[in-house]
Coordinates of C-alpha atoms and ligand atoms in Angstrom, one line a residue:
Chain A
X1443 CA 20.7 -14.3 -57.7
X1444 CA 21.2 -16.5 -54.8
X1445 CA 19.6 -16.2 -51.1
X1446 CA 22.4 -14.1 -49.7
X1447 CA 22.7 -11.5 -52.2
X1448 CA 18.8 -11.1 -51.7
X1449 CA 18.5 -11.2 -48.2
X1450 CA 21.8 -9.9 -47.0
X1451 CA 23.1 -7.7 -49.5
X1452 CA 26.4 -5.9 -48.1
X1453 CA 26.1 -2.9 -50.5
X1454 CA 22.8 -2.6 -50.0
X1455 CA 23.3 -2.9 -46.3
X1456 CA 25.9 -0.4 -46.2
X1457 CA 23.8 2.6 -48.7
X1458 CA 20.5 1.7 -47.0
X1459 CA 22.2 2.1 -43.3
X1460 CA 22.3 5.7 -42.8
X1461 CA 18.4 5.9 -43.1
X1462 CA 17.9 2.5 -41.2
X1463 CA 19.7 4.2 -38.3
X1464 CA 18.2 7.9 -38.3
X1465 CA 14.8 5.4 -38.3
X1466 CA 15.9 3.8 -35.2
X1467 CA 16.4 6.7 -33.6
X1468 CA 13.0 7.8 -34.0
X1469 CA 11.7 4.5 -33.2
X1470 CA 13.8 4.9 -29.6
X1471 CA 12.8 8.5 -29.2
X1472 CA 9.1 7.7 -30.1
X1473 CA 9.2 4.7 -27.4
X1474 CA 10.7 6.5 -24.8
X1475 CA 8.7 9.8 -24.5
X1476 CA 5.0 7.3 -25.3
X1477 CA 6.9 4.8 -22.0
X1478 CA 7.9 7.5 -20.0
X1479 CA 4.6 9.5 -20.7
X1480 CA 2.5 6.5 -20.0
X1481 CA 3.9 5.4 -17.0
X1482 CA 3.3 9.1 -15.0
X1483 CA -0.2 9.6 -16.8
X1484 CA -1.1 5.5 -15.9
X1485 CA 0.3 6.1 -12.4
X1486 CA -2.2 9.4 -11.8
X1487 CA -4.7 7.6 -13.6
X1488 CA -4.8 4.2 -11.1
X1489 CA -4.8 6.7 -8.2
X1490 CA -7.8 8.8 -9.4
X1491 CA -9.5 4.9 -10.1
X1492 CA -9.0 4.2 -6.4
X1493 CA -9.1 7.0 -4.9
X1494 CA -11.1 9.5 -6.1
X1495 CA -14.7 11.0 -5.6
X1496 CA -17.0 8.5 -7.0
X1497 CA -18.0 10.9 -10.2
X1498 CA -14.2 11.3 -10.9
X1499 CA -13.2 8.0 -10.5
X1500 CA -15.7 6.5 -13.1
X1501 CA -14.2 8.9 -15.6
X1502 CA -11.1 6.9 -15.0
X1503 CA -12.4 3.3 -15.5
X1504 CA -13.8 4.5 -18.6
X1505 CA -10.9 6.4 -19.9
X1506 CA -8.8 3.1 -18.8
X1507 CA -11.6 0.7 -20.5
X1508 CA -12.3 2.8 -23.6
X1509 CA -8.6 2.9 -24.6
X1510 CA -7.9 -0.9 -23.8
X1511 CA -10.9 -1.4 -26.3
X1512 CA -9.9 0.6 -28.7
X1513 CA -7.2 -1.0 -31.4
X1514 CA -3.5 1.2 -31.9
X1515 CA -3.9 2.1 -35.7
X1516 CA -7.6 3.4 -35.3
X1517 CA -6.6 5.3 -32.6
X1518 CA -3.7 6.7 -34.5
X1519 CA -5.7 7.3 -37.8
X1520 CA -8.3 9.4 -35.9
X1521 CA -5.9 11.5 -33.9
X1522 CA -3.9 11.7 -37.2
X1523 CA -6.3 12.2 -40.1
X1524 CA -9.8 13.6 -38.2
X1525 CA -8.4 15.6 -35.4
X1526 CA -7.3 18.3 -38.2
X1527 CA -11.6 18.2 -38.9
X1528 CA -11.6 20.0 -35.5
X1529 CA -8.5 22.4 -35.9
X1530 CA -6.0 20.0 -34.3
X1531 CA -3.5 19.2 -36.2
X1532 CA -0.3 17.1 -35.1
X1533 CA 2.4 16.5 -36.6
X1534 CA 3.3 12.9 -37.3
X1535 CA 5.4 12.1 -33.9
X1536 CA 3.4 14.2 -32.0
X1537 CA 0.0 11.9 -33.0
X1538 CA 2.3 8.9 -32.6
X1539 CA 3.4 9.8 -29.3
X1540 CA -0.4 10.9 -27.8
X1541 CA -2.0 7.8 -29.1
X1542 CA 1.0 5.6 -27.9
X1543 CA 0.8 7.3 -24.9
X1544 CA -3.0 7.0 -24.3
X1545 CA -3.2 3.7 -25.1
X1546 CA -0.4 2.6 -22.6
X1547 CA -1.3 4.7 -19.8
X1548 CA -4.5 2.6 -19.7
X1549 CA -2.9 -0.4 -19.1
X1550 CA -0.4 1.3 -17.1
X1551 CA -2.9 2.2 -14.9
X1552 CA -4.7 -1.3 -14.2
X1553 CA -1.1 -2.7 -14.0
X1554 CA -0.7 0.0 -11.2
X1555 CA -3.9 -0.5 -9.7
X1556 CA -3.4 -4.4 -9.1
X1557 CA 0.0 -4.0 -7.7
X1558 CA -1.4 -1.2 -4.9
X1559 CA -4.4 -3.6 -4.2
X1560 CA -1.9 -6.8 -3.8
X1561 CA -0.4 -4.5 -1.3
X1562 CA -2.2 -5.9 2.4
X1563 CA -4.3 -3.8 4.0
X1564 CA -2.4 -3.4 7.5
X1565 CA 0.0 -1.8 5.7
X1566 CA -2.5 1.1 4.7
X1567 CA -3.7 0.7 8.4
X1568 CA -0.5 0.8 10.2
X1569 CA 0.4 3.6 8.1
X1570 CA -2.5 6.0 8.8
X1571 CA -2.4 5.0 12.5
X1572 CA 1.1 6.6 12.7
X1573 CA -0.3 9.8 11.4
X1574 CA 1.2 9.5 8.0
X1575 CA -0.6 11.8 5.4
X1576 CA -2.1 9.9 1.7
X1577 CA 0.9 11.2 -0.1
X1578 CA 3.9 10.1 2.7
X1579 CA 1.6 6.6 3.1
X1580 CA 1.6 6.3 -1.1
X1581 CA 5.5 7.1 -1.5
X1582 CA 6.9 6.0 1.3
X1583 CA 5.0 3.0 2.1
X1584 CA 2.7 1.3 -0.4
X1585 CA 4.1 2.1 -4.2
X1586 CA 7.7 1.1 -2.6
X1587 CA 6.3 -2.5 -2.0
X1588 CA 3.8 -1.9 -5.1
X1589 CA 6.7 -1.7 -7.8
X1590 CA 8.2 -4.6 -6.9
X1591 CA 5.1 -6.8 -8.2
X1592 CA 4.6 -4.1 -10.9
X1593 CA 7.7 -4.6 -12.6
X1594 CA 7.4 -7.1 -14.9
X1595 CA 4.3 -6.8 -15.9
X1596 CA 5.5 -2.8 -16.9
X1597 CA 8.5 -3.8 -18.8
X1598 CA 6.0 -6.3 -20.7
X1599 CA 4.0 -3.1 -21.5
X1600 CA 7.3 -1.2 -22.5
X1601 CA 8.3 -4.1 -25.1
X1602 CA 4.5 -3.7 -26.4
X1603 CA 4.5 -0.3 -27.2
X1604 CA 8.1 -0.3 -28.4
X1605 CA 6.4 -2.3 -31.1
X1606 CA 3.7 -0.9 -31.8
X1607 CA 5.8 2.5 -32.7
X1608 CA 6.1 0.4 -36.2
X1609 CA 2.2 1.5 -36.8
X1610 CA 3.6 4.9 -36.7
X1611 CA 4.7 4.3 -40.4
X1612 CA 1.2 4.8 -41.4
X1613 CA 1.3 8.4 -40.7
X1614 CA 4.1 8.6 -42.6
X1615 CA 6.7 8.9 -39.5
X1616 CA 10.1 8.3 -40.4
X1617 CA 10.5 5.6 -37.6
X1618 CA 12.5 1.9 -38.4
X1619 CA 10.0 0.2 -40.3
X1620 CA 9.0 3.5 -42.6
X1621 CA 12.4 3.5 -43.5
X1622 CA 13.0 0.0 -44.3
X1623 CA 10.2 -0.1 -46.4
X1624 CA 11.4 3.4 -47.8
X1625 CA 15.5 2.0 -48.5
X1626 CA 13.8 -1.6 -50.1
X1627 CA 11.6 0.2 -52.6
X1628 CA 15.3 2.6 -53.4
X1629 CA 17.3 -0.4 -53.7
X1630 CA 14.7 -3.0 -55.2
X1631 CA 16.0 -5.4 -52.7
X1632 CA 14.4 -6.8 -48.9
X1633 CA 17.6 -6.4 -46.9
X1634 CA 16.9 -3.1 -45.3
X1635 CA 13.3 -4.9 -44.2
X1636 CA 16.0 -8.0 -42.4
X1637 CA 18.2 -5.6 -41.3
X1638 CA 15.1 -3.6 -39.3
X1639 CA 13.7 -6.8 -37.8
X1640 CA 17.2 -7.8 -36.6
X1641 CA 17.1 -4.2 -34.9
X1642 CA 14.2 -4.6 -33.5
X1643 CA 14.9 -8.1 -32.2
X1644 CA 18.0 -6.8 -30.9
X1645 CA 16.2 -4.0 -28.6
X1646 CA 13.3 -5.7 -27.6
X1647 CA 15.0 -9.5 -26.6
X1648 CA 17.1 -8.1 -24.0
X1649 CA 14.1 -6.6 -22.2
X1650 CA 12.0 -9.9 -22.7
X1651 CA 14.9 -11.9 -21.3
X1652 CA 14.7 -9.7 -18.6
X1653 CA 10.8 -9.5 -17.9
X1654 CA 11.6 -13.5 -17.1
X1655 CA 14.8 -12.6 -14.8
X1656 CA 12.1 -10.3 -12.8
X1657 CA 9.7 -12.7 -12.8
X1658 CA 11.7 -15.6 -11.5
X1659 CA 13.2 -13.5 -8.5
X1660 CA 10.0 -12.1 -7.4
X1661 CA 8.7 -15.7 -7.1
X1662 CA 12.0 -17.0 -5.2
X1663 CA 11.3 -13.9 -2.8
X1664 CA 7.9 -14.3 -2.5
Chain B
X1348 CA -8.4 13.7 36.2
X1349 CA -9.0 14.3 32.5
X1350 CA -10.2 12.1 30.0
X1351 CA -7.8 11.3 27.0
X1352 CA -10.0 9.5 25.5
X1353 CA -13.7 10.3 26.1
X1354 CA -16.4 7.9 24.3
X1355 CA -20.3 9.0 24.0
X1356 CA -22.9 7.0 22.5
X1357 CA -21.1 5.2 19.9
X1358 CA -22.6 3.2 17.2
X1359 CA -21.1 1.2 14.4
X1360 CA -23.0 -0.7 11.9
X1361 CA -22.0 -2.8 9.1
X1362 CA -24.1 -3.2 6.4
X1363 CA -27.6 -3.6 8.9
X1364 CA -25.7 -5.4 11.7
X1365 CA -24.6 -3.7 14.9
X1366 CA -21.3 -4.3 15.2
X1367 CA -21.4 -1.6 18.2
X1368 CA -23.9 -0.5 20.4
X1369 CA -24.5 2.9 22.6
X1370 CA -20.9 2.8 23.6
X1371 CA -19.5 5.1 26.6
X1372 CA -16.0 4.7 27.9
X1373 CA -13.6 7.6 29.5
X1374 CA -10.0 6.4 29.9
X1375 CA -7.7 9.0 32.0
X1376 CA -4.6 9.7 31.7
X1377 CA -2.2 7.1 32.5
X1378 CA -5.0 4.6 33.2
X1379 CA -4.5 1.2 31.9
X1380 CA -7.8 -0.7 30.4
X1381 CA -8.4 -4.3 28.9
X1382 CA -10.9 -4.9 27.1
X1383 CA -12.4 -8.8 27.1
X1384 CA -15.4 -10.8 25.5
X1385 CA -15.9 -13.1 23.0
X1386 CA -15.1 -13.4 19.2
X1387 CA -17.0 -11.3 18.2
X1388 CA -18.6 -8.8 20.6
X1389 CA -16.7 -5.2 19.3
X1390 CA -13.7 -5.4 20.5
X1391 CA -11.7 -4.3 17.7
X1392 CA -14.0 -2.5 16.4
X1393 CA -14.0 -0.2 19.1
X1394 CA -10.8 0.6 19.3
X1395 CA -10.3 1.1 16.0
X1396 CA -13.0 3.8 16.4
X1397 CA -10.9 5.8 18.7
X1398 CA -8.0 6.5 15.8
X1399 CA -10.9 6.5 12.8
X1400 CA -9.6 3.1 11.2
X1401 CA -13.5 2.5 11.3
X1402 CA -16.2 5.3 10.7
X1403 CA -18.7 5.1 13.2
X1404 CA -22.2 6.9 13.5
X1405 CA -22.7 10.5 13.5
X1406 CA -25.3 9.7 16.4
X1407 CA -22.1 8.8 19.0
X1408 CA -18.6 10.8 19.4
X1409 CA -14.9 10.3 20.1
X1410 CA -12.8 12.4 21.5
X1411 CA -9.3 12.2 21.9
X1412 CA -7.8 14.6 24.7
X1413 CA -10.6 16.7 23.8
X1414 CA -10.3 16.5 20.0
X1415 CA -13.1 15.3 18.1
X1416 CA -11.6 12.2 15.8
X1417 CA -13.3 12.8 12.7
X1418 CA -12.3 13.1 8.9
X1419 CA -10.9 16.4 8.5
X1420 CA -7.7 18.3 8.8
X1421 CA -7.2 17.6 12.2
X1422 CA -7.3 13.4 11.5
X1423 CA -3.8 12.8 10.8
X1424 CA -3.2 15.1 14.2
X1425 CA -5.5 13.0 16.2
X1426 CA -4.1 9.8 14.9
X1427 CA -0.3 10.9 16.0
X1428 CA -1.1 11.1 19.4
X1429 CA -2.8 7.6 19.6
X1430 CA -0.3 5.0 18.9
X1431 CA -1.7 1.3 17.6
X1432 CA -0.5 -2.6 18.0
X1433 CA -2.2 -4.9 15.6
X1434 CA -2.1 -8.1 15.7
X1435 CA -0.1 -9.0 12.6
X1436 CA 2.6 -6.3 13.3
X1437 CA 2.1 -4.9 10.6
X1438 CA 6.0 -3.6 10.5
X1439 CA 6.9 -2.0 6.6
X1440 CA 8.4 -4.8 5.3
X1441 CA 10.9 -3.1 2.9
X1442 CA 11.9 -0.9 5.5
X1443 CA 14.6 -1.9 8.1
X1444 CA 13.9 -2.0 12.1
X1445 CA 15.5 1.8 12.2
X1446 CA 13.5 3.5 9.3
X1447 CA 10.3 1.7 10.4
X1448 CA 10.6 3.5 13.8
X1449 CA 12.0 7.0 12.1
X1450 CA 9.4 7.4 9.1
X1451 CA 6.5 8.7 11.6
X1452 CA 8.3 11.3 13.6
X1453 CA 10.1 12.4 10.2
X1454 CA 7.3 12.8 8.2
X1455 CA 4.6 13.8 10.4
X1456 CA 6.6 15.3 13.7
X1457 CA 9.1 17.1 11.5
X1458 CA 12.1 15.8 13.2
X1459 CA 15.4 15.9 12.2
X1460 CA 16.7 12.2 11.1
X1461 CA 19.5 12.7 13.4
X1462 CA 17.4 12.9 16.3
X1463 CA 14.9 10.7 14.9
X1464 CA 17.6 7.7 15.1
X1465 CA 19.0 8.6 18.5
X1466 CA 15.0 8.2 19.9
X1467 CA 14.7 5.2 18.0
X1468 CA 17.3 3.2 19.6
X1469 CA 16.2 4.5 22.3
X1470 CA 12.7 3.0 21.8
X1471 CA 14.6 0.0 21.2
X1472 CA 16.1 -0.1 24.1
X1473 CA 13.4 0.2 25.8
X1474 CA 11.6 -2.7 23.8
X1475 CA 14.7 -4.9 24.8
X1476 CA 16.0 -5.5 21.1
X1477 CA 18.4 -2.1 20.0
X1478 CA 20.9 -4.9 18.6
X1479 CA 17.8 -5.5 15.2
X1480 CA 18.0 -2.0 14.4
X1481 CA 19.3 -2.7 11.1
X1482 CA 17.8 -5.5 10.0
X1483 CA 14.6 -6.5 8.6
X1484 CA 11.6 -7.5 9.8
X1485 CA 11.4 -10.3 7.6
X1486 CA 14.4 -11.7 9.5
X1487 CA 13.1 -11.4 13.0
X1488 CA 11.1 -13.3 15.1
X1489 CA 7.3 -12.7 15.4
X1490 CA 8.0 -11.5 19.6
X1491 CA 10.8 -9.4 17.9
X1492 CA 8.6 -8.2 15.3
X1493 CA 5.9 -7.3 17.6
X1494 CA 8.2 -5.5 19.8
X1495 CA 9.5 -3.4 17.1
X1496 CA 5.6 -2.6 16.1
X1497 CA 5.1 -1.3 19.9
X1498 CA 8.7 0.8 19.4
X1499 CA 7.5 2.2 16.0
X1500 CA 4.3 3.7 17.9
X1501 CA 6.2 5.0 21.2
X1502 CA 8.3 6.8 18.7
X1503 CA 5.1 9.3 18.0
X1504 CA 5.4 9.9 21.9
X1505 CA 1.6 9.3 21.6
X1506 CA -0.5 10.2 24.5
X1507 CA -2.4 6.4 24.5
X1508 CA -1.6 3.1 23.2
X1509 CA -3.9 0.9 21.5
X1510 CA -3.1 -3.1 21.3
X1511 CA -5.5 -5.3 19.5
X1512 CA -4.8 -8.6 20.8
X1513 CA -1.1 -8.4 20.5
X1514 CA -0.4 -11.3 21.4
X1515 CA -2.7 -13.6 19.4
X1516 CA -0.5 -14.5 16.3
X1517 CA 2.2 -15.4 18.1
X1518 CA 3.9 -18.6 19.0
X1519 CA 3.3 -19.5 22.8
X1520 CA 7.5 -19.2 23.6
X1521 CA 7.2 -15.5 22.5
X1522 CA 3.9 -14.2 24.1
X1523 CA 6.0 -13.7 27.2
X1524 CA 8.7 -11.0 25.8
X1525 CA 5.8 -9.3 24.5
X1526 CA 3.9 -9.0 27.7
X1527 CA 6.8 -8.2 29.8
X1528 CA 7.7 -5.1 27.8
X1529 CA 3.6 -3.8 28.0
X1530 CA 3.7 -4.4 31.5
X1531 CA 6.8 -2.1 31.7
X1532 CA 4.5 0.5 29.7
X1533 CA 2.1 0.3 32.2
X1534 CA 4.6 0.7 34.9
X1535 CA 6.4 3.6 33.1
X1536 CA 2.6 5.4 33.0
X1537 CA 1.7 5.1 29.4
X1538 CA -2.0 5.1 28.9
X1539 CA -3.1 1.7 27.7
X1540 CA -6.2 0.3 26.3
X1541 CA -5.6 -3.5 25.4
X1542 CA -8.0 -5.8 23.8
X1543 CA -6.7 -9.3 24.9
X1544 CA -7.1 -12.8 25.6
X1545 CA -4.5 -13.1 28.2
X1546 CA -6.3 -12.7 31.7
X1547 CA -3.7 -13.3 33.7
X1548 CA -2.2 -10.1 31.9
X1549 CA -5.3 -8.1 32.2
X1550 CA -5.6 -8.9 36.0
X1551 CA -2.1 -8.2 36.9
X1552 CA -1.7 -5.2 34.8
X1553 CA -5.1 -3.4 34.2
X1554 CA -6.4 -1.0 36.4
X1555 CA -9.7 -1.6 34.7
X1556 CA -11.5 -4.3 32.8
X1557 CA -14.2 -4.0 30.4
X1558 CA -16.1 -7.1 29.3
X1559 CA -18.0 -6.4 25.8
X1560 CA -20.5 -8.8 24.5
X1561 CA -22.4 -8.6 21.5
X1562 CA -21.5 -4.9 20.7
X1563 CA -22.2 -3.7 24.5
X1564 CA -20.5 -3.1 27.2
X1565 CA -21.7 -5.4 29.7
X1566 CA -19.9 -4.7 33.0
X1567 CA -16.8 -2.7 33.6
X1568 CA -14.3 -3.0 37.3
X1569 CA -11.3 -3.5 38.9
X1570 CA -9.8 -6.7 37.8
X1571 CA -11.0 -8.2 41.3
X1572 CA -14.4 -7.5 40.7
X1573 CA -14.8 -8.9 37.3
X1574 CA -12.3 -12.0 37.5
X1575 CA -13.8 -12.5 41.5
X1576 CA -16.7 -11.3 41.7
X1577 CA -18.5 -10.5 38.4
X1578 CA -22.1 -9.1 38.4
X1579 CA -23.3 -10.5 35.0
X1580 CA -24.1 -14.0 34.3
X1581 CA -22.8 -13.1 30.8
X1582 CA -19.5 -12.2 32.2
X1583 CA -19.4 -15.1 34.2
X1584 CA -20.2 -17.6 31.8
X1585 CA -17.3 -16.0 29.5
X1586 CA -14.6 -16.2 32.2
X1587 CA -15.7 -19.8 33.1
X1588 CA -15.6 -20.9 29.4
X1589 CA -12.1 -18.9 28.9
X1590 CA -11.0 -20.3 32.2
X1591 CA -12.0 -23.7 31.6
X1592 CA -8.9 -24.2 29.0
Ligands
ATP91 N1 -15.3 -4.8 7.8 C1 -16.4 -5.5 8.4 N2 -17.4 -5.7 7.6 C2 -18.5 -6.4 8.1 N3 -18.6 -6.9 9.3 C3 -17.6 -6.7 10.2 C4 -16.4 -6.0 9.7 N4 -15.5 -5.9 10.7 C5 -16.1 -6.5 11.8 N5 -17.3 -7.0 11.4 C6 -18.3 -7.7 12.3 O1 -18.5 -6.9 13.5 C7 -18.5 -7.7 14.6 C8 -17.4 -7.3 15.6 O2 -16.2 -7.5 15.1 P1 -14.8 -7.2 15.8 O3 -13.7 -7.6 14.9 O4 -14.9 -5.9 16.4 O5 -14.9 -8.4 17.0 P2 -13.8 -8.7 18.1 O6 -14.5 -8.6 19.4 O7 -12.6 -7.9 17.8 O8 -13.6 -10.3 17.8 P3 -12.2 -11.1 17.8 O9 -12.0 -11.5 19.2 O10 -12.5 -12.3 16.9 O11 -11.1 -10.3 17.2 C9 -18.3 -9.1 14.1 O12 -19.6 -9.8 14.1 C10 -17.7 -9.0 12.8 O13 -18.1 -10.0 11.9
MG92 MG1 -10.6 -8.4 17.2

């Protein structure tokens, strides 16, 4: 057997591909509802940290420390496999998509919170001497200028938690990399494993490429 | 005549230090006041008591055309009819000339865009530069910026303008644009209170000049009596040093 027939089987390939592909869509689905999820829940998050009543607010930096602490797959194994202890049980996406969630709304949130303290504080002055209320001053004036630097360093989270849907295999999701591994054990042969890393080369490179593209103009406008 | 703004026994401290001390200053209505002294003495500070950009101490009040400013509902109210001039602009800098001016009396007044624009150029007009109104501020001169700043706050058609050393961050060529359209405020009524370095401003324009010190008001007059014929030797020695350069 020579390197391509292992590595790049075509018949393999073309057998294993309807399984590779219903995999990737879970793996997209997963990402996007844990991204989207994790960006509005990160965004309340770094306004209760700055904002809040004092009591309140130290709920948030430990919510947003605890959960930076905490590794992906322990997280996912206790929301998976001990939650039911309690009466909760979730199916596999759903555990997927709370820890995925939880975990990147904390760094959502500091990412959020240094982009609305980069923002200067005239402009939070100017703002309030006009008469503009905290939610017309927040939407109108300071996250405006506050995406801008938040950018790339959220579409560096994105990539990261697009990844780490592969630990969502564990819990026996049927995301990319569960059904790789599922398609190589069927056909005895590693292709389907090649064929997922090319996939998931292909979906994160673009938005790597891109975290650099947002990066560079940010510092030519700067 | 009525106070606008009516200032009792106002104290400020920062951490221990007295940034502010036993305050009391009425201004009436179309009255305009400058406010001199040294690096310093309060000066910003005070003003930026009467729109609640600083907190001050519950011993002392502020009232603005007989509205206590204080946090509450009625802040944001307060703080629409005092309009403010920093010193570095502050414009929105992702906002062009013509939204700057509109967000204000859109958001807070409840006017119609439409109308909102047509008092805008208006304000710009009056500023001198309605030809900017769709650029950014990025692209305009500090004088121009500054001018747009003072537009942005007439829009509120606030009962008093506040200006905190407007004049300080810019180049020398464009100090005198600047000046020019304030004194045609002051001509045109609007109730001013100026903190500045420019006496020969103060002493054309004011109707009354307040020299702070240390957190106090030291003496307070007509610009004749305190650029003439000052009472305090702390006064004095101020406008000697100032006058010296
Ligand atoms: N946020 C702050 N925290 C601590 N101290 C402050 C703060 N703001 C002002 N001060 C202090 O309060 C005093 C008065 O400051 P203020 O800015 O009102 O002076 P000023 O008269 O406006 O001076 P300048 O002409 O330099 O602008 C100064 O001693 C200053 O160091
Ligand atoms: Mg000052």
């Amino acid at each position: 057997m020579n390197f391509i027939d292992t590595f790049f089987n075509w018949d393999v390939l073309t057998s294993s591909m309807p399984l590779l592909l219903s995999g990737l869509k879970v793996t997209l689905l997963l990402g996007l509802v844990s991204v989207v999820a994790g960006l509005v829940l990160g965004l309340a998050i770094a306004l209760v940290r700055l904002y809040a009543m004092r009591p309140i607010r130290l709920v948030a930096i430990i919510y947003i420390d605890l959960f930076r602490s905490i590794p992906l797959l322990v997280l996912l194994i206790l929301v998976y496999f001990a939650l039911p202890f309690i009466g909760i049980s979730l199916s596999p996406f759903a555990s997927a998509a709370a820890a995925l969630t939880i975990v990147s709304s904390a760094y959502t949130a500091e990412i959020f919170r240094a982009g609305i303290e980069a923002i200067p504080k005239g402009q939070f002055e100017a703002s309030q001497a006009l008469g503009l209320g905290y939610r017309h001053m927040m939407s109108d004036v300071i996250l405006p200028q506050a995406i801008r630097v938040v950018i790339p360093p959220l579409t560096n989270n994105c990539i990261n938690v697009i990844k780490d849907t592969a630990l969502a295999s564990v819990v026996a999701m049927p995301d990319l990399l569960k059904q790789a591994t599922q398609a190589q054990a069927l056909e005895a042969n590693p292709t389907p494993l090649i064929v997922a890393a090319l996939m998931y080369i292909g979906l994160l490179w673009p938005l790597v490429l891109l975290v650099g593209r947002f990066e560079k103009r940010l510092r030519t406008t700067r | 005549m009525s106070s606008i703004v009516s200032i009792r026994n106002l104290s400020k401290k920062f951490a221990g230090f007295s940034a502010l001390k036993n305050i009391n200053l009425d201004v009436s209505e179309g009255e305009v006041v400058c406010i001199v002294g040294p690096s310093g003495s309060g000066k910003s500070t005070l003003i930026r008591c009467i729109n609640l950009l600083e907190e001050y101490e519950k011993s002392g009040s502020v009232l603005v055309d007989g509205i206590p400013v204080v946090r509450g509902e009625k802040l944001a109210m307060v703080r629409a009819e005092v309009g403010m001039v920093f010193q570095s602009f502050n414009l929105f800098p992702h906002l062009t000339v013509l939204q700057n001016i509109t967000l204000a009396p859109v958001r807070v007044r409840n006017t119609t865009r439409t109308v909102a624009e047509k008092q805008a150029y208006a304000m710009l007009e009056r500023v001198g530069i309605a030809a900017q109104a769709g650029k950014y501020p990025g692209e305009l001169s500090g004088g121009q910026q500054q001018r747009v700043a003072i537009a942005r706050a007439l829009a509120m058609q606030p009962r008093i303008m506040l200006f905190d050393e407007p004049t300080s961050s810019l180049d020398p060529e464009m100090v005198g644009e600047v000046l020019d359209v304030m004194k045609k405020l002051a001509k045109s009524g609007v109730t001013m209170i100026v903190v500045t370095h420019e006496m020969g401003f103060a002493r054309q324009v004011a109707d009354r000049v307040v020299f702070m010190d240390d957190g106090e008001i030291v003496e307070e007059g007509t610009p004749q009596q305190i650029f003439d014929d000052a009472r305090e030797e702390r006064t004095r020695n101020f406008l000697n040093a100032i006058l010296q350069h």
